[in-house]
Amino acid sequence: MSVYVTRSGHHLPGPAVDNERIEEVLGRVNGKPSRLKARILKANGIRRRHYAIDAEHRTTIGNAEMAARAGEQCLAAAGLGRRDLGLLSVATSQGDLVLPGFGSQVQAALGLGDVELHTSHGICSSSMMALKTAFLSLAAGEHRRALVVASELASRLFKACRFEAAGAEPDFDAEFLRWMLSDGAGALLLEAAPRGRCLRIDWIRGYSHADAYPLCMSVGQAPDGRTWQDFATYAEAEAAGALLLRQDVRLLDNIVKLGVDGLLRLIDEGRVAVDEVDHLLCHYSSHHFRGRIAEMLTQAGAMIPEEKWYTNLYERGNTGCASLFIMLDEFLRTREPRPGERILCMVPESGRFNTAYMQLTVVDA
């Protein structure tokens, strides 16, 4: 049975924040301007992003509520009600609560009754895991419709007080992601029958390398290796830096190599024909990686011309697992893909290195 993405939606909280105003919102650590901000922003190329906190560090909208707003927009576009869904599949890196699962919180925020529920927990590629669960469920005939939502609220980890609580001035690995990540949610409606012009999901495939590479991006582990739950109190864990989001930048270039390697495997398997790809939607987290991806694809003889690439990174920011869904929604709103065109999606994750891929074909009902 074929499965189709028939509608999409997204929600970005508050007004866009440009590079000059980032520290007005996130705050200066110990009252000092960052020495690293300009360098990281130059590399990532992001000009504007959205935060779900204000300059007083108050949360303006919760993660589950952002997810619900994206889902509501998606359902409204389809003219569907809350009783028309069989499955709700959601993804996030961190919910508003440690427990219960994020899916339960989003279901409550949406007011959905009597649905099957799935929560995918991870980093960037968790959205693709949630999407594949829904895709397989519909393909197996278990449901006719599923709502898939990915949402991220990273800014609460980047408030100046978080770094001040850890004592010393933040090191590069701890501060790096402060200038990379922002907030937002995206939603996709999956149906077992096409609706107007829509996208048929041809396949979804992922490759994880957690067995072969060390931890690259994490929150919950102190520099000495202890996890946040190993400390006597949460205050001690925070003081030791165990609650800071860290990126081991020395390992980060592996994300490009592994992402390209995975694409070459898909080409060898016959899933991807480079000359038949009409649009590439790749969630690269920084402009720095765009050039590296193009270089490696060219060297491998598998380059997809850059005029076929689409991204909204520079104006919407890096919203983690929500990035691809937001990107796909804006792509469909601003472009007019024609029936028969193929869209290749790629989502690399640096947590412990996992990359997910998807091919879509534009169809008319």
mmCIF file of C-alpha atoms in Angstrom, residues 3-350:
data_model
loop_
_atom_site.group_PDB
_atom_site.id
_atom_site.type_symbol
_atom_site.label_atom_id
_atom_site.label_comp_id
_atom_site.label_asym_id
_atom_site.label_seq_id
_atom_site.Cartn_x
_atom_site.Cartn_y
_atom_site.Cartn_z
ATOM 1 C CA VAL A 3 1.564 6.221 1.718
ATOM 2 C CA TYR A 4 1.340 9.941 0.978
ATOM 3 C CA VAL A 5 2.312 13.193 2.675
ATOM 4 C CA THR A 6 -0.852 15.132 1.929
ATOM 5 C CA ARG A 7 -0.493 18.240 4.106
ATOM 6 C CA SER A 8 2.142 19.968 6.218
ATOM 7 C CA GLY A 9 2.428 22.737 8.796
ATOM 8 C CA HIS A 10 4.878 24.428 11.124
ATOM 9 C CA HIS A 11 5.117 26.819 14.040
ATOM 10 C CA LEU A 12 7.967 29.198 14.863
ATOM 11 C CA PRO A 13 7.665 30.987 18.225
ATOM 12 C CA GLY A 14 7.870 34.741 18.645
ATOM 13 C CA PRO A 15 9.493 37.249 16.290
ATOM 14 C CA ALA A 16 12.640 36.378 14.343
ATOM 15 C CA VAL A 17 15.851 37.155 16.254
ATOM 16 C CA ASP A 18 18.780 38.443 14.185
ATOM 17 C CA ASN A 19 22.455 37.997 15.022
ATOM 18 C CA GLU A 20 22.689 41.342 16.780
ATOM 19 C CA ARG A 21 19.965 40.414 19.275
ATOM 20 C CA ILE A 22 20.933 36.856 20.223
ATOM 21 C CA GLU A 23 22.691 37.806 23.440
ATOM 22 C CA GLU A 24 19.833 40.154 24.329
ATOM 23 C CA VAL A 25 17.608 37.074 24.513
ATOM 24 C CA LEU A 26 19.980 34.366 25.728
ATOM 25 C CA GLY A 27 21.944 36.726 27.973
ATOM 26 C CA ARG A 28 25.621 37.419 28.530
ATOM 27 C CA VAL A 29 27.379 34.857 30.700
ATOM 28 C CA ASN A 30 28.703 36.631 33.809
ATOM 29 C CA GLY A 31 27.841 39.893 32.096
ATOM 30 C CA LYS A 32 30.518 39.447 29.428
ATOM 31 C CA PRO A 33 29.953 39.306 25.662
ATOM 32 C CA SER A 34 30.881 36.009 24.047
ATOM 33 C CA ARG A 35 34.311 35.715 22.444
ATOM 34 C CA LEU A 36 33.135 32.835 20.261
ATOM 35 C CA LYS A 37 29.757 34.034 18.971
ATOM 36 C CA ALA A 38 30.975 35.931 15.877
ATOM 37 C CA ARG A 39 33.234 33.065 14.810
ATOM 38 C CA ILE A 40 30.499 30.429 15.095
ATOM 39 C CA LEU A 41 27.852 32.588 13.413
ATOM 40 C CA LYS A 42 30.175 33.310 10.497
ATOM 41 C CA ALA A 43 30.663 29.575 9.969
ATOM 42 C CA ASN A 44 27.017 28.552 10.278
ATOM 43 C CA GLY A 45 25.617 31.366 8.112
ATOM 44 C CA ILE A 46 22.385 31.650 10.110
ATOM 45 C CA ARG A 47 20.994 35.198 10.000
ATOM 46 C CA ARG A 48 17.689 34.794 11.843
ATOM 47 C CA ARG A 49 16.078 32.251 14.141
ATOM 48 C CA HIS A 50 13.210 31.944 16.662
ATOM 49 C CA TYR A 51 13.220 31.379 20.413
ATOM 50 C CA ALA A 52 10.455 30.251 22.763
ATOM 51 C CA ILE A 53 11.944 32.336 25.597
ATOM 52 C CA ASP A 54 12.041 36.094 26.014
ATOM 53 C CA ALA A 55 14.815 38.426 27.162
ATOM 54 C CA GLU A 56 13.791 37.827 30.798
ATOM 55 C CA HIS A 57 14.283 34.084 30.174
ATOM 56 C CA ARG A 58 10.605 33.342 30.603
ATOM 57 C CA THR A 59 9.251 30.504 28.482
ATOM 58 C CA THR A 60 6.680 32.013 26.114
ATOM 59 C CA ILE A 61 5.375 28.694 24.766
ATOM 60 C CA GLY A 62 6.117 25.124 25.787
ATOM 61 C CA ASN A 63 7.489 22.433 23.503
ATOM 62 C CA ALA A 64 4.263 20.406 23.478
ATOM 63 C CA GLU A 65 2.244 23.533 22.700
ATOM 64 C CA MET A 66 4.528 24.378 19.760
ATOM 65 C CA ALA A 67 4.073 20.846 18.467
ATOM 66 C CA ALA A 68 0.301 21.143 18.879
ATOM 67 C CA ARG A 69 0.177 24.405 16.915
ATOM 68 C CA ALA A 70 2.101 22.877 14.035
ATOM 69 C CA GLY A 71 -0.223 19.862 14.112
ATOM 70 C CA GLU A 72 -3.330 22.026 14.216
ATOM 71 C CA GLN A 73 -2.142 24.001 11.184
ATOM 72 C CA CYS A 74 -1.564 20.752 9.322
ATOM 73 C CA LEU A 75 -4.997 19.311 10.176
ATOM 74 C CA ALA A 76 -6.750 22.591 9.349
ATOM 75 C CA ALA A 77 -5.124 22.634 5.905
ATOM 76 C CA ALA A 78 -6.594 19.176 5.300
ATOM 77 C CA GLY A 79 -10.014 20.075 6.712
ATOM 78 C CA LEU A 80 -9.740 17.238 9.235
ATOM 79 C CA GLY A 81 -10.891 17.096 12.833
ATOM 80 C CA ARG A 82 -9.285 15.600 15.914
ATOM 81 C CA ARG A 83 -11.254 12.364 15.526
ATOM 82 C CA ASP A 84 -9.983 11.660 12.021
ATOM 83 C CA LEU A 85 -6.572 10.305 13.031
ATOM 84 C CA GLY A 86 -5.523 6.774 13.873
ATOM 85 C CA LEU A 87 -1.918 7.440 14.930
ATOM 86 C CA LEU A 88 0.050 10.303 16.466
ATOM 87 C CA SER A 89 3.817 9.889 16.064
ATOM 88 C CA VAL A 90 6.043 12.595 17.551
ATOM 89 C CA ALA A 91 9.721 13.386 17.997
ATOM 90 C CA THR A 92 11.851 15.703 20.103
ATOM 91 C CA SER A 93 15.260 15.878 21.739
ATOM 92 C CA GLN A 94 13.760 16.972 25.046
ATOM 93 C CA GLY A 95 10.166 17.305 26.139
ATOM 94 C CA ASP A 96 8.861 19.748 28.702
ATOM 95 C CA LEU A 97 8.898 16.907 31.249
ATOM 96 C CA VAL A 98 11.336 14.052 31.792
ATOM 97 C CA LEU A 99 8.332 11.717 32.017
ATOM 98 C CA PRO A 100 5.820 10.858 30.598
ATOM 99 C CA GLY A 101 6.752 10.574 26.935
ATOM 100 C CA PHE A 102 6.525 13.628 24.711
ATOM 101 C CA GLY A 103 3.789 12.042 22.626
ATOM 102 C CA SER A 104 1.448 11.980 25.614
ATOM 103 C CA GLN A 105 2.026 15.684 26.195
ATOM 104 C CA VAL A 106 1.381 16.542 22.548
ATOM 105 C CA GLN A 107 -1.749 14.392 22.421
ATOM 106 C CA ALA A 108 -3.126 16.237 25.441
ATOM 107 C CA ALA A 109 -2.238 19.635 23.954
ATOM 108 C CA LEU A 110 -3.992 18.689 20.706
ATOM 109 C CA GLY A 111 -6.992 17.244 22.492
ATOM 110 C CA LEU A 112 -6.798 14.038 20.464
ATOM 111 C CA GLY A 113 -8.792 11.102 21.744
ATOM 112 C CA ASP A 114 -8.500 7.392 21.041
ATOM 113 C CA VAL A 115 -5.320 7.391 18.948
ATOM 114 C CA GLU A 116 -2.356 5.066 18.871
ATOM 115 C CA LEU A 117 0.706 6.860 20.182
ATOM 116 C CA HIS A 118 4.406 6.774 19.382
ATOM 117 C CA THR A 119 7.276 8.876 20.761
ATOM 118 C CA SER A 120 10.686 8.960 19.108
ATOM 119 C CA HIS A 121 13.485 10.277 21.307
ATOM 120 C CA GLY A 122 16.850 11.303 19.904
ATOM 121 C CA ILE A 123 18.396 14.316 18.232
ATOM 122 C CA CYS A 124 18.012 15.497 14.613
ATOM 123 C CA SER A 125 17.072 12.184 13.007
ATOM 124 C CA SER A 126 14.395 11.341 15.582
ATOM 125 C CA SER A 127 11.838 13.058 13.329
ATOM 126 C CA MET A 128 12.625 10.582 10.559
ATOM 127 C CA MET A 129 12.265 7.710 13.030
ATOM 128 C CA ALA A 130 8.810 8.998 13.994
ATOM 129 C CA LEU A 131 7.947 9.426 10.324
ATOM 130 C CA LYS A 132 9.046 5.896 9.422
ATOM 131 C CA THR A 133 6.932 4.434 12.223
ATOM 132 C CA ALA A 134 3.874 6.178 10.799
ATOM 133 C CA PHE A 135 4.817 5.267 7.219
ATOM 134 C CA LEU A 136 5.124 1.561 8.054
ATOM 135 C CA SER A 137 1.908 1.592 10.085
ATOM 136 C CA LEU A 138 -0.087 2.983 7.169
ATOM 137 C CA ALA A 139 1.693 0.741 4.648
ATOM 138 C CA ALA A 140 0.705 -2.269 6.768
ATOM 139 C CA GLY A 141 -2.921 -1.157 6.683
ATOM 140 C CA GLU A 142 -3.198 -0.557 10.432
ATOM 141 C CA HIS A 143 -4.317 3.051 10.013
ATOM 142 C CA ARG A 144 -5.580 5.308 7.248
ATOM 143 C CA ARG A 145 -4.182 8.565 8.618
ATOM 144 C CA ALA A 146 -1.344 9.598 10.906
ATOM 145 C CA LEU A 147 -0.094 12.938 12.172
ATOM 146 C CA VAL A 148 3.685 13.162 12.559
ATOM 147 C CA VAL A 149 5.085 16.086 14.556
ATOM 148 C CA ALA A 150 8.662 17.065 15.417
ATOM 149 C CA SER A 151 9.362 19.884 17.834
ATOM 150 C CA GLU A 152 12.410 21.372 19.553
ATOM 151 C CA LEU A 153 12.796 23.863 22.379
ATOM 152 C CA ALA A 154 16.566 24.116 22.834
ATOM 153 C CA SER A 155 16.782 27.718 24.026
ATOM 154 C CA ARG A 156 16.016 26.887 27.651
ATOM 155 C CA LEU A 157 19.409 25.144 27.768
ATOM 156 C CA PHE A 158 21.191 28.236 26.501
ATOM 157 C CA LYS A 159 20.123 30.828 29.079
ATOM 158 C CA ALA A 160 23.131 32.599 30.575
ATOM 159 C CA CYS A 161 22.219 31.383 34.053
ATOM 160 C CA ARG A 162 22.772 27.762 32.950
ATOM 161 C CA PHE A 163 26.406 28.478 32.166
ATOM 162 C CA GLU A 164 26.877 30.641 35.253
ATOM 163 C CA ALA A 165 25.628 27.785 37.419
ATOM 164 C CA ALA A 166 28.410 25.612 36.009
ATOM 165 C CA GLY A 167 31.004 28.010 37.403
ATOM 166 C CA ALA A 168 33.890 28.695 35.048
ATOM 167 C CA GLU A 169 33.556 30.414 31.677
ATOM 168 C CA PRO A 170 32.063 27.897 29.211
ATOM 169 C CA ASP A 171 34.516 25.983 27.047
ATOM 170 C CA PHE A 172 34.134 25.816 23.258
ATOM 171 C CA ASP A 173 32.348 22.443 23.271
ATOM 172 C CA ALA A 174 29.744 23.757 25.725
ATOM 173 C CA GLU A 175 29.218 27.142 24.046
ATOM 174 C CA PHE A 176 29.269 25.977 20.421
ATOM 175 C CA LEU A 177 25.634 24.885 20.196
ATOM 176 C CA ARG A 178 24.433 28.046 21.943
ATOM 177 C CA TRP A 179 24.905 29.895 18.662
ATOM 178 C CA MET A 180 23.683 27.022 16.473
ATOM 179 C CA LEU A 181 20.288 25.803 17.712
ATOM 180 C CA SER A 182 16.880 27.446 17.998
ATOM 181 C CA ASP A 183 13.208 26.557 18.454
ATOM 182 C CA GLY A 184 10.337 25.435 16.234
ATOM 183 C CA ALA A 185 7.969 22.636 15.256
ATOM 184 C CA GLY A 186 6.869 20.988 12.018
ATOM 185 C CA ALA A 187 4.077 18.556 11.179
ATOM 186 C CA LEU A 188 3.185 16.198 8.326
ATOM 187 C CA LEU A 189 -0.109 14.472 7.628
ATOM 188 C CA LEU A 190 0.243 10.968 6.225
ATOM 189 C CA GLU A 191 -2.660 9.275 4.443
ATOM 190 C CA ALA A 192 -3.166 5.967 2.693
ATOM 191 C CA ALA A 193 -4.832 7.720 -0.265
ATOM 192 C CA PRO A 194 -3.561 10.749 -2.186
ATOM 193 C CA ARG A 195 -5.170 14.146 -1.663
ATOM 194 C CA GLY A 196 -4.769 16.716 -4.451
ATOM 195 C CA ARG A 197 -1.125 17.310 -5.313
ATOM 196 C CA CYS A 198 0.875 15.511 -2.670
ATOM 197 C CA LEU A 199 4.014 13.481 -2.035
ATOM 198 C CA ARG A 200 4.249 9.706 -2.237
ATOM 199 C CA ILE A 201 6.792 8.267 0.185
ATOM 200 C CA ASP A 202 8.915 5.903 -1.897
ATOM 201 C CA TRP A 203 11.164 4.755 0.960
ATOM 202 C CA ILE A 204 12.830 5.822 4.221
ATOM 203 C CA ARG A 205 16.225 4.439 5.264
ATOM 204 C CA GLY A 206 18.671 5.148 8.069
ATOM 205 C CA TYR A 207 22.226 4.153 8.975
ATOM 206 C CA SER A 208 23.443 4.368 12.567
ATOM 207 C CA HIS A 209 27.126 4.292 13.530
ATOM 208 C CA ALA A 210 26.782 4.326 17.327
ATOM 209 C CA ASP A 211 28.878 1.163 17.560
ATOM 210 C CA ALA A 212 31.830 2.692 15.724
ATOM 211 C CA TYR A 213 32.094 6.295 16.927
ATOM 212 C CA PRO A 214 32.301 7.952 20.352
ATOM 213 C CA LEU A 215 29.769 10.399 21.751
ATOM 214 C CA CYS A 216 29.764 13.650 19.787
ATOM 215 C CA MET A 217 26.699 15.587 21.007
ATOM 216 C CA SER A 218 25.030 15.090 24.368
ATOM 217 C CA VAL A 219 23.425 16.600 27.430
ATOM 218 C CA GLY A 220 23.488 14.879 30.808
ATOM 219 C CA GLN A 221 27.165 13.966 31.102
ATOM 220 C CA ALA A 222 29.852 15.898 32.979
ATOM 221 C CA PRO A 223 33.355 16.292 31.514
ATOM 222 C CA ASP A 224 34.593 13.621 33.941
ATOM 223 C CA GLY A 225 32.155 11.066 32.477
ATOM 224 C CA ARG A 226 29.590 10.988 35.292
ATOM 225 C CA THR A 227 25.963 11.318 34.222
ATOM 226 C CA TRP A 228 23.617 13.859 35.768
ATOM 227 C CA GLN A 229 21.910 11.113 37.782
ATOM 228 C CA ASP A 230 25.178 9.972 39.391
ATOM 229 C CA PHE A 231 25.477 13.123 41.524
ATOM 230 C CA ALA A 232 24.092 13.431 45.043
ATOM 231 C CA THR A 233 21.907 16.383 44.025
ATOM 232 C CA TYR A 234 20.829 17.994 40.790
ATOM 233 C CA ALA A 235 22.541 21.199 41.941
ATOM 234 C CA GLU A 236 25.858 19.328 42.087
ATOM 235 C CA ALA A 237 25.255 17.914 38.638
ATOM 236 C CA GLU A 238 24.588 21.398 37.277
ATOM 237 C CA ALA A 239 27.674 22.827 38.974
ATOM 238 C CA ALA A 240 29.772 20.080 37.359
ATOM 239 C CA GLY A 241 28.471 21.005 33.906
ATOM 240 C CA ALA A 242 26.507 17.780 33.472
ATOM 241 C CA LEU A 243 23.391 19.651 32.297
ATOM 242 C CA LEU A 244 25.100 21.638 29.536
ATOM 243 C CA LEU A 245 24.547 20.646 25.920
ATOM 244 C CA ARG A 246 27.948 19.727 24.513
ATOM 245 C CA GLN A 247 29.342 19.135 21.037
ATOM 246 C CA ASP A 248 32.721 17.489 20.547
ATOM 247 C CA VAL A 249 33.722 19.601 17.553
ATOM 248 C CA ARG A 250 36.813 17.449 16.967
ATOM 249 C CA LEU A 251 34.530 14.638 15.817
ATOM 250 C CA LEU A 252 32.052 16.771 13.932
ATOM 251 C CA ASP A 253 33.490 16.463 10.422
ATOM 252 C CA ASN A 254 32.621 12.757 10.519
ATOM 253 C CA ILE A 255 29.003 13.753 10.002
ATOM 254 C CA VAL A 256 29.702 14.786 6.397
ATOM 255 C CA LYS A 257 31.738 11.707 5.556
ATOM 256 C CA LEU A 258 29.154 9.321 7.004
ATOM 257 C CA GLY A 259 26.264 11.166 5.387
ATOM 258 C CA VAL A 260 27.875 10.975 1.947
ATOM 259 C CA ASP A 261 28.867 7.327 2.502
ATOM 260 C CA GLY A 262 25.244 6.486 3.275
ATOM 261 C CA LEU A 263 24.054 8.191 0.108
ATOM 262 C CA LEU A 264 26.594 6.237 -1.944
ATOM 263 C CA ARG A 265 25.261 3.006 -0.390
ATOM 264 C CA LEU A 266 21.748 3.957 -1.466
ATOM 265 C CA ILE A 267 23.016 4.628 -4.984
ATOM 266 C CA ASP A 268 24.719 1.220 -5.052
ATOM 267 C CA GLU A 269 21.483 -0.414 -3.842
ATOM 268 C CA GLY A 270 19.554 1.226 -6.676
ATOM 269 C CA ARG A 271 17.375 3.320 -4.376
ATOM 270 C CA VAL A 272 18.806 6.651 -5.570
ATOM 271 C CA ALA A 273 19.583 7.662 -9.151
ATOM 272 C CA VAL A 274 21.393 10.992 -8.920
ATOM 273 C CA ASP A 275 20.300 12.233 -12.343
ATOM 274 C CA GLU A 276 16.645 11.583 -11.409
ATOM 275 C CA VAL A 277 16.721 13.729 -8.258
ATOM 276 C CA ASP A 278 14.889 17.007 -8.902
ATOM 277 C CA HIS A 279 15.177 18.531 -5.423
ATOM 278 C CA LEU A 280 17.517 17.903 -2.490
ATOM 279 C CA LEU A 281 16.382 18.901 0.992
ATOM 280 C CA CYS A 282 19.348 18.322 3.275
ATOM 281 C CA HIS A 283 19.344 19.296 6.930
ATOM 282 C CA TYR A 284 22.922 20.479 7.173
ATOM 283 C CA SER A 285 23.258 22.271 10.502
ATOM 284 C CA SER A 286 25.762 24.866 9.346
ATOM 285 C CA HIS A 287 26.707 26.535 6.065
ATOM 286 C CA HIS A 288 30.213 25.229 6.732
ATOM 287 C CA PHE A 289 29.007 21.716 5.916
ATOM 288 C CA ARG A 290 27.326 22.625 2.616
ATOM 289 C CA GLY A 291 30.650 23.099 0.874
ATOM 290 C CA ARG A 292 32.078 19.921 2.388
ATOM 291 C CA ILE A 293 29.052 17.881 1.252
ATOM 292 C CA ALA A 294 29.273 19.269 -2.288
ATOM 293 C CA GLU A 295 33.019 18.599 -2.409
ATOM 294 C CA MET A 296 32.700 14.976 -1.308
ATOM 295 C CA LEU A 297 29.755 14.263 -3.622
ATOM 296 C CA THR A 298 31.689 15.725 -6.539
ATOM 297 C CA GLN A 299 34.736 13.609 -5.721
ATOM 298 C CA ALA A 300 32.521 10.515 -5.605
ATOM 299 C CA GLY A 301 30.902 11.338 -8.936
ATOM 300 C CA ALA A 302 27.498 11.645 -7.253
ATOM 301 C CA MET A 303 27.010 15.409 -7.146
ATOM 302 C CA ILE A 304 23.452 16.716 -7.237
ATOM 303 C CA PRO A 305 23.677 20.202 -8.847
ATOM 304 C CA GLU A 306 23.410 22.910 -6.189
ATOM 305 C CA GLU A 307 20.589 24.652 -8.048
ATOM 306 C CA LYS A 308 18.470 21.647 -7.003
ATOM 307 C CA TRP A 309 19.270 22.158 -3.300
ATOM 308 C CA TYR A 310 16.689 23.794 -1.043
ATOM 309 C CA THR A 311 17.228 25.022 2.518
ATOM 310 C CA ASN A 312 15.729 27.563 4.897
ATOM 311 C CA LEU A 313 18.589 27.292 7.427
ATOM 312 C CA TYR A 314 19.725 30.883 7.036
ATOM 313 C CA GLU A 315 16.326 32.464 7.807
ATOM 314 C CA ARG A 316 14.725 29.865 10.111
ATOM 315 C CA GLY A 317 17.764 28.535 11.949
ATOM 316 C CA ASN A 318 18.716 25.016 12.960
ATOM 317 C CA THR A 319 15.676 23.595 14.751
ATOM 318 C CA GLY A 320 17.107 20.116 15.288
ATOM 319 C CA CYS A 321 14.684 17.292 14.565
ATOM 320 C CA ALA A 322 12.006 19.772 13.444
ATOM 321 C CA SER A 323 14.233 21.207 10.701
ATOM 322 C CA LEU A 324 13.299 18.881 7.851
ATOM 323 C CA PHE A 325 9.544 19.114 8.498
ATOM 324 C CA ILE A 326 9.676 22.922 8.640
ATOM 325 C CA MET A 327 11.854 22.934 5.531
ATOM 326 C CA LEU A 328 9.497 20.640 3.642
ATOM 327 C CA ASP A 329 6.460 22.730 4.605
ATOM 328 C CA GLU A 330 8.083 25.949 3.394
ATOM 329 C CA PHE A 331 9.328 24.232 0.237
ATOM 330 C CA LEU A 332 5.772 23.172 -0.628
ATOM 331 C CA ARG A 333 4.421 26.637 0.137
ATOM 332 C CA THR A 334 6.994 28.533 -1.927
ATOM 333 C CA ARG A 335 7.776 26.128 -4.786
ATOM 334 C CA GLU A 336 5.504 24.309 -7.220
ATOM 335 C CA PRO A 337 6.975 20.844 -7.732
ATOM 336 C CA ARG A 338 5.440 19.049 -10.690
ATOM 337 C CA PRO A 339 4.011 15.520 -10.794
ATOM 338 C CA GLY A 340 6.765 12.965 -11.306
ATOM 339 C CA GLU A 341 9.484 15.081 -9.689
ATOM 340 C CA ARG A 342 11.544 13.358 -7.031
ATOM 341 C CA ILE A 343 12.600 14.915 -3.742
ATOM 342 C CA LEU A 344 15.523 13.448 -1.835
ATOM 343 C CA CYS A 345 15.658 14.269 1.876
ATOM 344 C CA MET A 346 18.712 13.764 4.075
ATOM 345 C CA VAL A 347 19.020 14.251 7.844
ATOM 346 C CA PRO A 348 22.433 13.733 9.480
ATOM 347 C CA GLU A 349 22.689 13.526 13.275
ATOM 348 C CA SER A 350 25.883 14.025 15.252
#
